[in-house]
Coordinates of C-alpha atoms in Angstrom, one line a residue:
M1 CA -88.4 72.8 -181.1
R2 CA -86.0 71.2 -183.7
T3 CA -83.9 68.5 -182.3
G4 CA -81.8 65.7 -183.6
S5 CA -83.0 62.2 -183.3
S6 CA -81.5 60.9 -180.0
S7 CA -82.9 64.2 -178.6
R8 CA -86.5 63.5 -180.2
A9 CA -86.1 60.1 -178.7
T10 CA -85.6 61.4 -175.3
L11 CA -88.8 63.7 -175.7
D12 CA -90.8 61.0 -176.9
K13 CA -90.8 59.2 -173.4
A14 CA -93.1 62.0 -172.3
T15 CA -95.8 59.5 -173.0
E16 CA -94.4 57.0 -170.9
E17 CA -94.8 58.8 -167.4
N18 CA -97.7 58.3 -165.1
F19 CA -98.9 62.0 -165.4
P20 CA -99.5 64.3 -168.2
V21 CA -96.2 66.4 -169.2
A22 CA -97.5 69.2 -171.3
P23 CA -101.1 68.4 -172.3
F24 CA -102.8 70.2 -175.3
F25 CA -105.3 72.3 -173.3
L26 CA -102.1 74.5 -171.8
P27 CA -100.9 77.7 -173.5
R28 CA -98.4 76.7 -176.5
A29 CA -95.9 78.6 -174.4
W30 CA -96.4 76.7 -171.4
R31 CA -96.1 73.5 -173.5
D32 CA -92.9 74.7 -175.0
D33 CA -91.5 75.5 -171.8
L34 CA -92.5 72.3 -170.1
M35 CA -91.2 70.1 -173.0
A36 CA -88.0 71.9 -172.5
V37 CA -87.8 71.0 -169.1
Y38 CA -88.9 67.6 -169.5
G39 CA -86.3 67.1 -172.1
Y40 CA -83.7 68.3 -169.6
A41 CA -84.9 65.9 -166.8
R42 CA -85.4 63.0 -169.1
L43 CA -82.3 63.3 -170.7
V44 CA -80.2 63.6 -167.1
D45 CA -82.0 60.4 -166.0
D46 CA -81.0 58.7 -169.2
I47 CA -77.5 59.4 -168.4
G48 CA -77.6 58.3 -164.8
D49 CA -79.6 55.1 -165.9
G50 CA -77.1 54.4 -168.9
D51 CA -80.2 54.5 -171.1
L52 CA -78.9 57.1 -173.9
A53 CA -79.8 56.3 -177.4
P54 CA -77.1 54.2 -179.1
G55 CA -74.6 55.8 -181.5
G56 CA -72.8 58.2 -179.0
A57 CA -74.3 61.6 -180.4
D58 CA -75.3 62.8 -176.6
A59 CA -71.7 62.2 -175.8
R60 CA -70.2 64.0 -178.8
H61 CA -72.6 66.9 -178.0
L62 CA -71.1 67.1 -174.6
G63 CA -67.8 66.7 -175.8
V64 CA -67.1 63.2 -174.6
D65 CA -65.1 60.7 -176.6
P66 CA -68.1 58.2 -177.2
A67 CA -65.8 55.6 -176.3
E68 CA -66.1 56.9 -172.6
A69 CA -69.9 57.2 -172.8
D70 CA -70.3 54.4 -170.1
D71 CA -68.7 56.4 -167.7
R72 CA -71.7 58.1 -166.3
L73 CA -69.9 60.3 -163.8
L74 CA -67.8 61.9 -166.8
L75 CA -71.0 62.4 -168.7
L76 CA -72.7 64.1 -165.7
D77 CA -69.8 66.3 -165.3
A78 CA -69.9 67.3 -168.7
F79 CA -73.7 67.7 -168.6
E80 CA -73.3 69.9 -165.6
T81 CA -70.4 72.2 -167.8
D82 CA -73.0 72.3 -170.7
L83 CA -75.9 73.4 -168.3
R84 CA -74.3 76.3 -167.0
R85 CA -73.5 77.5 -170.4
V86 CA -77.4 77.9 -170.6
F87 CA -77.0 80.7 -168.2
D88 CA -73.9 82.4 -169.1
G89 CA -73.0 81.3 -173.0
T90 CA -74.1 78.9 -175.5
P91 CA -74.8 75.2 -174.6
H92 CA -73.9 72.4 -177.0
H93 CA -76.4 69.8 -176.5
P94 CA -79.6 70.2 -178.4
L95 CA -82.0 70.0 -175.6
L96 CA -80.2 72.4 -173.5
K97 CA -79.9 74.8 -176.4
A98 CA -83.9 74.3 -176.5
L99 CA -83.9 75.1 -172.8
Q100 CA -82.1 78.4 -172.8
P101 CA -85.0 80.4 -174.2
T102 CA -87.1 78.9 -171.6
V103 CA -84.6 79.8 -169.0
R104 CA -84.4 83.5 -169.8
R105 CA -88.0 83.9 -170.6
R106 CA -89.0 82.5 -167.0
S107 CA -85.9 84.0 -165.5
L108 CA -85.3 80.3 -164.1
T109 CA -82.2 79.7 -161.8
P110 CA -79.7 77.0 -161.8
E111 CA -80.7 75.5 -158.7
P112 CA -83.4 73.1 -159.6
F113 CA -81.4 71.9 -162.6
L114 CA -78.2 71.2 -160.5
G115 CA -80.4 69.3 -158.2
L116 CA -81.5 66.6 -160.9
I117 CA -77.7 66.3 -161.8
A118 CA -76.8 65.8 -158.0
A119 CA -79.5 63.1 -157.6
N120 CA -78.0 61.1 -160.5
R121 CA -74.6 61.5 -159.2
Q122 CA -75.9 60.0 -156.0
D123 CA -77.6 57.3 -158.0
Q124 CA -74.1 56.3 -159.0
Q125 CA -72.5 56.2 -155.4
V126 CA -75.7 55.1 -153.3
R127 CA -77.7 52.2 -154.4
R128 CA -79.6 51.3 -150.9
Y129 CA -81.3 53.4 -148.6
G130 CA -81.4 52.8 -144.7
T131 CA -84.4 54.9 -143.7
Y132 CA -87.6 56.6 -145.1
E133 CA -86.0 60.1 -144.4
E134 CA -82.8 59.1 -146.5
L135 CA -85.2 58.4 -149.5
V136 CA -87.3 61.5 -148.9
A137 CA -83.9 63.3 -148.9
Y138 CA -83.1 61.8 -152.4
C139 CA -86.4 62.7 -153.6
E140 CA -85.7 66.3 -152.7
L141 CA -82.9 66.2 -155.4
S142 CA -84.6 63.8 -157.9
A143 CA -88.3 64.9 -158.2
N144 CA -89.1 68.0 -156.1
P145 CA -87.2 70.4 -158.6
V146 CA -89.3 69.5 -161.4
G147 CA -92.4 70.8 -159.5
R148 CA -90.8 73.9 -158.5
L149 CA -89.9 74.4 -162.1
V150 CA -93.5 74.1 -163.1
L151 CA -94.7 76.6 -160.6
A152 CA -91.8 78.9 -161.8
I153 CA -92.8 78.6 -165.5
T154 CA -96.5 79.3 -164.7
G155 CA -95.6 82.3 -162.4
T156 CA -97.3 80.7 -159.4
A157 CA -94.7 79.9 -156.7
S158 CA -94.9 80.8 -153.1
P159 CA -93.9 79.0 -149.9
E160 CA -97.0 77.1 -149.5
R161 CA -97.6 76.0 -153.0
V162 CA -93.8 74.9 -153.1
R163 CA -94.3 72.8 -149.8
R164 CA -97.3 71.2 -151.4
S165 CA -95.5 70.6 -154.7
D166 CA -92.7 68.9 -152.9
A167 CA -95.1 66.5 -151.4
V168 CA -96.8 65.8 -154.6
C169 CA -93.4 65.0 -156.3
T170 CA -92.0 63.2 -153.8
A171 CA -94.8 61.0 -153.7
L172 CA -95.0 60.5 -157.3
Q173 CA -91.2 59.5 -157.2
I174 CA -92.2 57.0 -154.5
V175 CA -94.7 55.7 -156.5
E176 CA -92.4 55.3 -159.6
H177 CA -89.8 53.5 -157.5
L178 CA -92.8 51.0 -156.1
Q179 CA -93.7 50.0 -160.0
D180 CA -90.0 49.8 -160.9
V181 CA -88.8 47.5 -158.1
K182 CA -87.8 44.8 -160.4
E183 CA -86.2 47.2 -162.9
D184 CA -84.1 49.0 -160.3
L185 CA -82.8 45.8 -158.8
G186 CA -81.7 44.8 -162.3
R187 CA -79.6 48.0 -161.9
D188 CA -78.3 47.2 -158.4
R189 CA -80.6 49.7 -156.7
I190 CA -82.9 49.3 -154.1
Y191 CA -85.4 52.2 -152.9
L192 CA -87.4 50.5 -150.1
P193 CA -86.0 51.6 -147.0
A194 CA -83.7 48.9 -145.4
E195 CA -85.3 49.5 -142.0
D196 CA -88.6 48.9 -143.5
M197 CA -87.4 45.6 -145.4
A198 CA -86.3 44.5 -142.2
R199 CA -89.5 45.0 -140.4
F200 CA -91.3 43.1 -143.2
H201 CA -89.0 40.5 -143.1
V202 CA -88.1 41.2 -146.9
T203 CA -84.5 40.2 -148.4
E204 CA -83.1 41.4 -151.3
A205 CA -83.5 37.6 -152.9
D206 CA -87.1 38.0 -152.2
L207 CA -87.4 41.0 -154.5
A208 CA -85.7 39.0 -157.1
A209 CA -88.5 36.2 -157.3
V210 CA -90.9 36.0 -160.1
R211 CA -94.0 36.9 -158.1
G212 CA -93.8 39.0 -154.7
S213 CA -94.4 36.8 -151.2
A214 CA -97.2 37.8 -148.9
S215 CA -94.2 39.8 -147.2
V216 CA -93.0 41.7 -150.2
R217 CA -96.7 42.6 -150.8
A218 CA -97.4 44.1 -147.3
L219 CA -94.1 46.2 -147.7
V220 CA -95.4 47.8 -151.0
A221 CA -98.8 48.1 -149.4
F222 CA -96.8 50.2 -146.8
E223 CA -94.8 52.2 -148.8
A224 CA -97.8 53.0 -150.9
E225 CA -99.9 54.2 -148.2
R226 CA -97.1 56.6 -147.2
A227 CA -96.9 57.8 -151.0
G228 CA -100.9 58.3 -150.7
S229 CA -100.9 60.5 -147.5
L230 CA -98.2 62.6 -149.2
L231 CA -100.5 63.0 -152.2
N232 CA -103.1 63.8 -149.7
E233 CA -100.9 66.6 -148.2
G234 CA -99.9 67.9 -151.6
T235 CA -103.7 67.9 -153.3
P236 CA -104.7 71.3 -151.8
L237 CA -102.1 72.7 -154.2
V238 CA -104.5 72.0 -157.0
G239 CA -107.1 74.2 -155.3
S240 CA -104.9 77.0 -154.6
V241 CA -104.7 78.0 -158.6
H242 CA -107.0 78.5 -161.3
G243 CA -107.8 77.8 -165.0
R244 CA -105.8 75.4 -167.1
L245 CA -102.9 75.1 -164.5
K246 CA -105.7 73.5 -162.0
L247 CA -106.2 71.0 -164.5
L248 CA -102.5 70.2 -165.2
L249 CA -101.9 69.8 -161.5
A250 CA -104.9 67.9 -160.9
G251 CA -103.4 65.8 -163.7
F252 CA -100.1 65.2 -161.8
V253 CA -101.9 64.6 -158.6
A254 CA -104.3 62.0 -160.5
G255 CA -101.4 60.3 -162.0
G256 CA -100.0 59.4 -158.6
R257 CA -103.3 58.0 -157.3
A258 CA -104.2 56.1 -160.6
A259 CA -100.7 54.5 -160.5
L260 CA -101.3 53.6 -156.6
D261 CA -104.7 52.2 -157.9
A262 CA -102.9 50.1 -160.3
V263 CA -100.4 48.7 -157.9
A264 CA -103.5 47.9 -155.5
A265 CA -105.4 46.1 -158.2
A266 CA -102.1 44.1 -158.8
G267 CA -102.6 43.1 -155.1
H268 CA -99.4 45.0 -154.6
D269 CA -97.1 42.4 -156.3
V270 CA -95.0 44.4 -158.7
L271 CA -92.6 41.9 -159.2
P272 CA -94.0 40.4 -162.3
G273 CA -93.8 43.9 -164.0
P274 CA -94.8 47.6 -163.5
P275 CA -98.6 47.9 -162.7
K276 CA -99.8 50.9 -165.0
P277 CA -103.0 52.6 -164.8
T278 CA -105.4 52.9 -167.9
K279 CA -106.3 56.2 -169.5
A280 CA -109.9 55.9 -168.3
R281 CA -108.7 55.5 -164.9
L282 CA -106.6 58.5 -164.9
M283 CA -109.3 60.6 -166.1
R284 CA -111.7 59.6 -163.4
E285 CA -108.9 60.6 -160.8
V286 CA -108.8 63.9 -162.5
G287 CA -112.2 64.4 -161.9
A288 CA -111.9 63.2 -158.2
V289 CA -109.2 65.3 -157.8
L290 CA -111.0 68.4 -159.0
R291 CA -114.0 67.6 -157.0
R292 CA -112.0 67.3 -154.0
A293 CA -110.2 70.8 -154.9
R294 CA -113.7 72.4 -154.9
R295 CA -114.8 71.2 -151.6
E296 CA -111.7 72.0 -150.0
G297 CA -111.6 75.5 -151.8

């Protein structure tokens, strides 16, 4: 996959994720397709977060004057226009050009890609969530499409697997929100449901503190338990597939579990910085997930 420097910088962010994106043990064709999808998902998130590489190259590829590159909704509209060219023409952005062979080879549909754009549009307009159900609905746009694309790329989608995948992806999104409470607050976003903050007597000022109070830590522990339950609900997905795909999906689930362990090891105090699991912890969790899948299989 040949890309420019800004696109390479986007793809390089794969190493920062809680889970392996396209590990070496997968067939080369799968790795290429997964990285193409990752590049798309990462780029749309970077547009929504205002984290594009400096210099305006991404804006120019999308036909937007770099002077207007701070207009995230404008960029997302241009990105959607270029995405649609993936399906009926020739896209302009290098990462979308790289995605087009994957879309054709795997007969992918526009819907999951459009969901990710819709999630980032929502991020520009909705900065607080009143209820857990509202947050889960957001995750249906921001996270679940990625799992559905993995199943489509590997030719293993079924209604039950999609349901399990959605549970895992929503859990991974919630875990990431827990790790990034302080970073998200810096973007004027809070992904902790307001009703839960009220229940635990947590204010926005509490989230801006250097360290988490007992109330903040109790709230984070509560949301972490919810994420853990979703991971449990989705774990049977691992046992429903075979071969190297089983190991990949185990890596996704294990990434969430290892991240939750890191949050717990920090005493659920996520305010000093995002707790991150070690590689050793991740590998131990992969083994545990595979053993559980064998028992339940």
